[in-house]
Amino acid sequence: MTAVSPLPADVPAASPYADRPKGRIEITDFSLRYDGANGPMDAVSDVSLTVEPGEFVSIIGPSGCGKSTLLNALAGFLKPTSGVVRVDGKPIEGPSADRGMIFQQYSLFPWKTVRQNVEFGLKMKGMEASERKRAARTLLGLAGLLPFENHYPDKLSGGMKQRVGIVRALATGPRILLLDEPFGALDAQTRLIMQQILTNMWQRLKISVLFVTHDIDEAIFLSDRIYVMTARPGTIKAEIAVPLPRPRQPAVIMSSEFLALRRGLMSLIREESLKAMGGEINADALLGLGANFDGHDLSRAL
Amino acid sequence: MKTATLSAEAPPATAAAPETLKPAASKAADGVWAMVGRANLRPVLVGFVSIALFVLVWRFLTVNRIDLYVRFMNVPSPDDVLESAKTALSSAQFADHVLMSCRRILYGFTLAAVVAVPLGLLMGRFKLLSEIVFPVAEVMRPIPAIAWVPMSIMLWPTNEQSIVFITFLGSFFPILLNTLHGMANVDPVLVRAARCLGASEAATFREVYLPATLPQIFTGLTVGMGVAWVSLIAAEMISGQFGIGYFTWEAYSLVQYPDIALGMITIGVLGLASSWAIRLIGRLAMPWSAK
């Protein structure tokens, strides 16, 4: 049902992707502070990261570590307190169709049909109605969504909504795709399929992707590199390359390389998650979970 | 069972979900009609029975001139009202009254919608404007339109204008407040999505804020239409020379009791028809919300 028909090897010259091999993201010494209830709070401090053109990079970290803050700054919704966010050498000045964004919450316009949603970015560019209709239909056809072009988002499943969201973000031919836990609300099976669709599109379009998630398997399966962030204030704790060959099949998650990466990431994240939970769970409490009552079970001991 | 043919053709359960999403024109049409038949027949029947019962009770109370503290001796019976309706409907004068009221509603209500909807949208978008207008609106809002009658007569050169003004006032605040409320509830993710797709400020307003607020706007219009009729009838009873409110009040002064009931029923029907019209326009304007 989700198979994507292969794109012809030679992308037509009219394609927005034909002549743009760029899309380099450069974040230098990024800090963001906001005024919380107890004075100023550092959400993110001194983060530097890069995404090379055509690279797939994930940011992973405990909730509240400022992953989304970074993405929002890249999208142009937030200005850093200090530091610079550059795309292809130019500082970001506001939202733009150069940087497509996909949100965890389905963000399709409920008052537009699937096709009208996909057309939206092209309409904003001033493309003529008949032309953008043709473009949207082509893209929907590639994504296997053409039978649903006249449906309102209301009638679609979560996975389908997110596929339309991806197609919509790609329709304007962005150099960069930013994804903020896009599959977080989907069930495990749908999520796997969506991951494959995303890799497939990314490989064919050669755009740079920055993907925020808290799912370790997802990050490894998709990425070329992974940045691990610390608990608040968010900083980069580690940068991990994922040398798994591409194209990756779902079975790759059983390989020893995958599992080794997973083990490493797990321990990095675990430390931070515990820190993020603060006083809620300390080391003693976790020890308590494994306490041994001389062979008796816990209920007996109690 | 009417749906037997449908369920017999239905694929196994696993394939059923995507199947329902595909446009299957002929099958869907059959299904829809079967559903309409089943789902809508009963409420319609019950509705008729309920109205018939109401008329029967009314007839019983009036024909027998019941006096149970509430007095029905002078209340016209349905037969009297039917009789006076026959004469009224054949007279041009009655039609004039109805048309006059409809015209006032049309002017007053349309004016209110044309002013209140854009104002509400702009107030929702620009905080300063909201801070300026809101206090005044809050003070004015609790004043019932009927309390505006004397002031309105002073304000406007003609009687006609003052009645339209009162109708306008009645529907203005429900429309304004609902539009504001709708603007406050626009999903910020949709706004951000639009901006990421290259939408300018003006385009975001047109493509996101406006359609996202439409359902609330139509709630406001429906409520506003109801209040418009309330205000209009009150104004006509006090200061009118034409209109269905004036007709009703005049009937009382002239001791033509069946005409009172006729006026009331006419007002009810007109109110019902106008809110039904708004709902119809709403459904046409918001095809995505159709179930």
Short mmCIF file of C-alpha atoms in Angstrom, two decimals, chain A:
data_model
loop_
_atom_site.label_atom_id
_atom_site.label_comp_id
_atom_site.label_asym_id
_atom_site.label_seq_id
_atom_site.Cartn_x
_atom_site.Cartn_y
_atom_site.Cartn_z
CA MET A 1 0.00 0.00 0.00
CA THR A 2 2.86 2.36 0.75
CA ALA A 3 5.21 1.29 -2.03
CA VAL A 4 6.60 4.32 -3.78
CA SER A 5 7.10 3.88 -7.48
CA PRO A 6 10.72 4.51 -8.42
CA LEU A 7 11.54 7.85 -9.88
CA PRO A 8 13.11 7.88 -13.34
CA ALA A 9 16.88 8.18 -13.01
CA ASP A 10 17.05 11.40 -14.96
CA VAL A 11 15.10 14.03 -13.08
CA PRO A 12 13.55 16.46 -15.59
CA ALA A 13 15.25 19.83 -15.80
CA ALA A 14 12.07 21.59 -14.70
CA SER A 15 12.29 19.92 -11.31
CA PRO A 16 13.10 22.32 -8.49
CA TYR A 17 15.76 19.88 -7.35
CA ALA A 18 17.70 19.77 -10.60
CA ASP A 19 20.26 22.47 -10.00
CA ARG A 20 20.58 22.72 -6.27
CA PRO A 21 23.07 20.48 -4.57
CA LYS A 22 23.30 22.85 -1.56
CA GLY A 23 21.64 22.96 1.83
CA ARG A 24 24.38 23.23 4.39
CA ILE A 25 23.23 23.95 7.94
CA GLU A 26 25.64 25.57 10.31
CA ILE A 27 24.76 26.33 13.91
CA THR A 28 27.52 28.07 15.86
CA ASP A 29 27.55 28.69 19.62
CA PHE A 30 23.77 28.70 19.75
CA SER A 31 22.22 29.70 23.07
CA LEU A 32 18.64 30.45 23.84
CA ARG A 33 17.47 31.89 27.11
CA TYR A 34 13.93 32.75 28.01
CA ASP A 35 12.26 34.35 31.01
CA GLY A 36 10.69 31.61 33.04
CA ALA A 37 8.76 31.83 36.29
CA ASN A 38 12.00 31.70 38.32
CA GLY A 39 14.02 34.21 36.34
CA PRO A 40 15.84 33.59 33.08
CA MET A 41 16.23 29.96 32.06
CA ASP A 42 18.71 28.52 29.62
CA ALA A 43 16.87 26.26 27.20
CA VAL A 44 19.87 25.60 24.99
CA SER A 45 23.44 26.69 25.56
CA ASP A 46 26.50 26.69 23.31
CA VAL A 47 25.32 24.25 20.70
CA SER A 48 27.33 23.99 17.53
CA LEU A 49 26.40 21.56 14.82
CA THR A 50 26.55 21.19 11.09
CA VAL A 51 24.62 19.31 8.49
CA GLU A 52 26.44 18.85 5.20
CA PRO A 53 24.48 19.18 1.96
CA GLY A 54 22.51 16.01 1.36
CA GLU A 55 23.23 14.61 4.80
CA PHE A 56 20.68 13.03 7.12
CA VAL A 57 21.36 14.09 10.70
CA SER A 58 19.33 13.35 13.81
CA ILE A 59 19.20 15.09 17.15
CA ILE A 60 18.28 12.85 20.00
CA GLY A 61 17.89 13.66 23.67
CA PRO A 62 15.58 13.56 26.66
CA SER A 63 12.36 15.52 26.52
CA GLY A 64 12.78 19.19 27.27
CA CYS A 65 16.42 19.30 26.16
CA GLY A 66 15.76 21.97 23.58
CA LYS A 67 15.76 19.78 20.47
CA SER A 68 12.61 21.45 19.19
CA THR A 69 14.00 24.86 20.12
CA LEU A 70 16.89 24.27 17.73
CA LEU A 71 14.53 23.25 14.95
CA ASN A 72 12.31 26.26 15.53
CA ALA A 73 15.33 28.52 15.32
CA LEU A 74 16.31 26.86 12.05
CA ALA A 75 12.79 27.27 10.73
CA GLY A 76 13.02 30.95 11.60
CA PHE A 77 10.48 31.15 14.41
CA LEU A 78 13.00 31.84 17.17
CA LYS A 79 15.99 34.14 17.35
CA PRO A 80 18.95 32.80 19.34
CA THR A 81 20.01 34.81 22.40
CA SER A 82 23.57 34.37 21.16
CA GLY A 83 25.19 32.49 18.33
CA VAL A 84 24.34 32.22 14.67
CA VAL A 85 22.22 29.90 12.59
CA ARG A 86 23.31 29.83 8.96
CA VAL A 87 22.04 28.06 5.91
CA ASP A 88 24.49 28.01 3.02
CA GLY A 89 26.44 30.74 4.77
CA LYS A 90 23.50 33.12 5.19
CA PRO A 91 22.01 33.87 8.61
CA ILE A 92 18.34 32.95 8.92
CA GLU A 93 15.96 35.88 8.96
CA GLY A 94 12.57 34.24 9.22
CA PRO A 95 10.47 31.34 7.98
CA SER A 96 10.90 30.45 4.34
CA ALA A 97 9.90 27.75 1.92
CA ASP A 98 13.63 26.96 1.56
CA ARG A 99 13.32 25.04 4.79
CA GLY A 100 10.40 22.65 4.84
CA MET A 101 9.17 21.66 8.27
CA ILE A 102 7.15 18.72 9.45
CA PHE A 103 5.58 18.73 12.87
CA GLN A 104 4.59 15.97 15.22
CA GLN A 105 1.04 17.29 15.32
CA TYR A 106 -0.56 16.76 11.94
CA SER A 107 -0.48 20.19 10.47
CA LEU A 108 -2.54 19.75 7.32
CA PHE A 109 -5.08 22.50 6.75
CA PRO A 110 -8.42 20.84 7.50
CA TRP A 111 -10.25 23.19 5.10
CA LYS A 112 -8.13 22.17 2.14
CA THR A 113 -8.26 18.89 0.29
CA VAL A 114 -5.14 16.75 0.08
CA ARG A 115 -4.24 18.28 -3.27
CA GLN A 116 -4.94 21.84 -2.12
CA ASN A 117 -2.69 21.21 0.87
CA VAL A 118 0.13 20.07 -1.40
CA GLU A 119 -0.49 23.05 -3.68
CA PHE A 120 -0.26 25.53 -0.82
CA GLY A 121 3.46 26.26 -0.99
CA LEU A 122 3.33 26.57 -4.78
CA LYS A 123 0.37 28.94 -4.49
CA MET A 124 2.40 31.07 -2.08
CA LYS A 125 5.15 31.17 -4.69
CA GLY A 126 2.63 32.59 -7.12
CA MET A 127 2.43 29.57 -9.38
CA GLU A 128 -0.56 29.53 -11.69
CA ALA A 129 -3.51 27.34 -10.65
CA SER A 130 -3.40 24.82 -13.49
CA GLU A 131 0.36 24.47 -13.26
CA ARG A 132 0.40 23.87 -9.52
CA LYS A 133 -2.44 21.42 -9.84
CA ARG A 134 -0.36 19.40 -12.27
CA ALA A 135 2.70 19.60 -10.02
CA ALA A 136 0.72 18.53 -6.96
CA ARG A 137 -0.84 15.62 -8.83
CA THR A 138 2.58 14.44 -9.97
CA LEU A 139 3.94 14.51 -6.42
CA LEU A 140 0.87 12.81 -4.99
CA GLY A 141 1.18 10.16 -7.67
CA LEU A 142 4.78 9.47 -6.68
CA ALA A 143 3.75 9.11 -3.06
CA GLY A 144 0.86 6.82 -3.96
CA LEU A 145 -1.64 9.36 -2.65
CA LEU A 146 -3.35 10.31 -5.89
CA PRO A 147 -6.58 8.40 -5.14
CA PHE A 148 -7.03 10.64 -2.11
CA GLU A 149 -6.33 13.99 -3.76
CA ASN A 150 -9.86 15.25 -3.22
CA HIS A 151 -10.24 13.98 0.34
CA TYR A 152 -10.21 16.33 3.28
CA PRO A 153 -7.52 15.49 5.87
CA ASP A 154 -10.23 14.56 8.34
CA LYS A 155 -10.87 11.39 6.39
CA LEU A 156 -7.23 10.20 6.38
CA SER A 157 -5.34 7.97 8.81
CA GLY A 158 -2.48 9.42 10.85
CA GLY A 159 0.19 7.87 8.65
CA MET A 160 -1.47 9.14 5.52
CA LYS A 161 -1.77 12.64 6.95
CA GLN A 162 1.92 12.67 7.71
CA ARG A 163 2.75 11.44 4.21
CA VAL A 164 0.72 14.28 2.77
CA GLY A 165 2.57 16.60 5.17
CA ILE A 166 5.91 15.38 3.80
CA VAL A 167 4.76 15.74 0.20
CA ARG A 168 3.48 19.23 0.99
CA ALA A 169 6.80 20.26 2.55
CA LEU A 170 8.74 18.87 -0.43
CA ALA A 171 6.50 20.41 -3.08
CA THR A 172 8.24 23.78 -2.99
CA GLY A 173 11.61 22.13 -3.50
CA PRO A 174 13.26 23.03 -0.18
CA ARG A 175 16.99 22.58 0.29
CA ILE A 176 16.44 21.46 3.83
CA LEU A 177 13.81 19.39 5.57
CA LEU A 178 13.29 19.83 9.30
CA LEU A 179 11.32 17.17 11.11
CA ASP A 180 10.16 17.52 14.71
CA GLU A 181 9.33 14.03 15.97
CA PRO A 182 7.16 13.54 12.91
CA PHE A 183 6.25 9.93 13.58
CA GLY A 184 5.82 10.25 17.33
CA ALA A 185 2.04 9.90 17.18
CA LEU A 186 2.03 6.87 14.86
CA ASP A 187 1.83 3.22 15.79
CA ALA A 188 4.99 1.11 15.52
CA GLN A 189 4.16 -0.54 12.19
CA THR A 190 3.14 2.66 10.45
CA ARG A 191 6.21 4.33 11.84
CA LEU A 192 8.52 1.74 10.21
CA ILE A 193 6.86 2.25 6.87
CA MET A 194 7.03 6.02 7.20
CA GLN A 195 10.75 5.80 7.99
CA GLN A 196 11.30 3.90 4.76
CA ILE A 197 9.27 6.40 2.78
CA LEU A 198 11.26 9.25 4.26
CA THR A 199 14.66 7.65 3.50
CA ASN A 200 13.50 6.86 0.01
CA MET A 201 12.45 10.45 -0.66
CA TRP A 202 15.56 11.87 0.93
CA GLN A 203 17.87 9.71 -1.15
CA ARG A 204 16.16 10.62 -4.37
CA LEU A 205 15.88 14.35 -3.68
CA LYS A 206 19.38 14.83 -2.20
CA ILE A 207 18.25 17.34 0.38
CA SER A 208 19.68 17.90 3.83
CA VAL A 209 17.57 16.58 6.68
CA LEU A 210 17.64 17.47 10.35
CA PHE A 211 15.48 15.05 12.24
CA VAL A 212 14.52 15.44 15.90
CA THR A 213 13.42 12.35 17.77
CA HIS A 214 13.66 10.62 21.10
CA ASP A 215 13.53 7.17 19.50
CA ILE A 216 17.00 5.63 19.35
CA ASP A 217 16.18 2.95 16.76
CA GLU A 218 14.59 5.53 14.51
CA ALA A 219 17.63 7.80 14.77
CA ILE A 220 20.07 4.99 13.90
CA PHE A 221 17.96 3.58 11.10
CA LEU A 222 17.59 6.93 9.37
CA SER A 223 20.74 8.90 10.03
CA ASP A 224 24.24 9.43 8.74
CA ARG A 225 25.14 11.12 12.01
CA ILE A 226 23.44 11.54 15.36
CA TYR A 227 23.87 14.34 17.86
CA VAL A 228 23.05 13.42 21.44
CA MET A 229 21.85 16.30 23.57
CA THR A 230 22.06 16.69 27.34
CA ALA A 231 19.19 17.52 29.65
CA ARG A 232 18.32 21.16 30.18
CA PRO A 233 20.11 23.34 29.44
CA GLY A 234 20.60 21.46 26.20
CA THR A 235 24.15 21.05 24.95
CA ILE A 236 25.68 18.57 22.56
CA LYS A 237 26.92 15.62 24.54
CA ALA A 238 28.15 13.41 21.74
CA GLU A 239 28.27 13.18 17.99
CA ILE A 240 27.99 9.68 16.61
CA ALA A 241 28.51 8.61 13.03
CA VAL A 242 26.31 5.82 11.70
CA PRO A 243 28.40 3.88 9.20
CA LEU A 244 25.64 1.43 8.23
CA PRO A 245 25.52 0.95 4.46
CA ARG A 246 22.63 2.24 2.40
CA PRO A 247 20.05 1.50 1.24
CA ARG A 248 19.09 0.14 4.63
CA GLN A 249 16.57 -2.63 4.88
CA PRO A 250 14.37 -3.06 7.95
CA ALA A 251 16.44 -6.16 8.81
CA VAL A 252 19.41 -3.91 9.51
CA ILE A 253 18.12 -3.39 13.02
CA MET A 254 19.14 -6.98 13.79
CA SER A 255 22.75 -6.49 12.67
CA SER A 256 25.52 -6.42 15.24
CA GLU A 257 26.68 -2.96 14.10
CA PHE A 258 23.19 -1.61 14.68
CA LEU A 259 22.96 -3.20 18.10
CA ALA A 260 26.36 -1.88 19.11
CA LEU A 261 25.36 1.64 18.15
CA ARG A 262 22.11 1.17 19.96
CA ARG A 263 23.86 0.05 23.14
CA GLY A 264 26.17 3.05 23.08
CA LEU A 265 23.35 5.50 22.49
CA MET A 266 21.14 3.89 25.10
CA SER A 267 23.65 4.47 27.88
CA LEU A 268 24.28 8.06 26.74
CA ILE A 269 20.57 8.83 26.68
CA ARG A 270 19.80 7.03 29.88
CA GLU A 271 22.16 9.23 31.88
CA GLU A 272 20.52 12.30 30.47
CA SER A 273 16.98 11.07 30.91
CA LEU A 274 17.68 10.40 34.57
CA LYS A 275 19.17 13.85 34.90
CA ALA A 276 16.17 15.35 33.12
CA MET A 277 13.83 13.69 35.58
CA GLY A 278 15.82 15.36 38.34
CA GLY A 279 14.69 14.38 41.81
CA GLU A 280 11.97 12.07 40.51
CA ILE A 281 14.24 9.06 40.21
CA ASN A 282 17.71 8.85 41.73
CA ALA A 283 20.28 6.09 41.61
CA ASP A 284 19.06 4.58 44.90
CA ALA A 285 15.55 4.27 43.61
CA LEU A 286 16.81 2.43 40.56
CA LEU A 287 18.89 0.15 42.74
CA GLY A 288 15.72 -0.50 44.66
CA LEU A 289 14.09 -1.82 41.50
CA GLY A 290 16.66 -4.60 41.42
CA ALA A 291 16.78 -5.28 45.16
CA ASN A 292 17.08 -8.91 46.12
CA PHE A 293 15.08 -10.19 49.04
CA ASP A 294 17.02 -13.41 49.66
CA GLY A 295 15.14 -15.23 46.96
CA HIS A 296 11.71 -14.18 48.21
CA ASP A 297 9.51 -12.28 45.85
CA LEU A 298 8.74 -8.67 46.53
CA SER A 299 5.17 -9.17 47.70
CA ARG A 300 6.30 -11.73 50.28
CA ALA A 301 9.06 -9.44 51.54
CA LEU A 302 6.63 -6.56 51.91
#
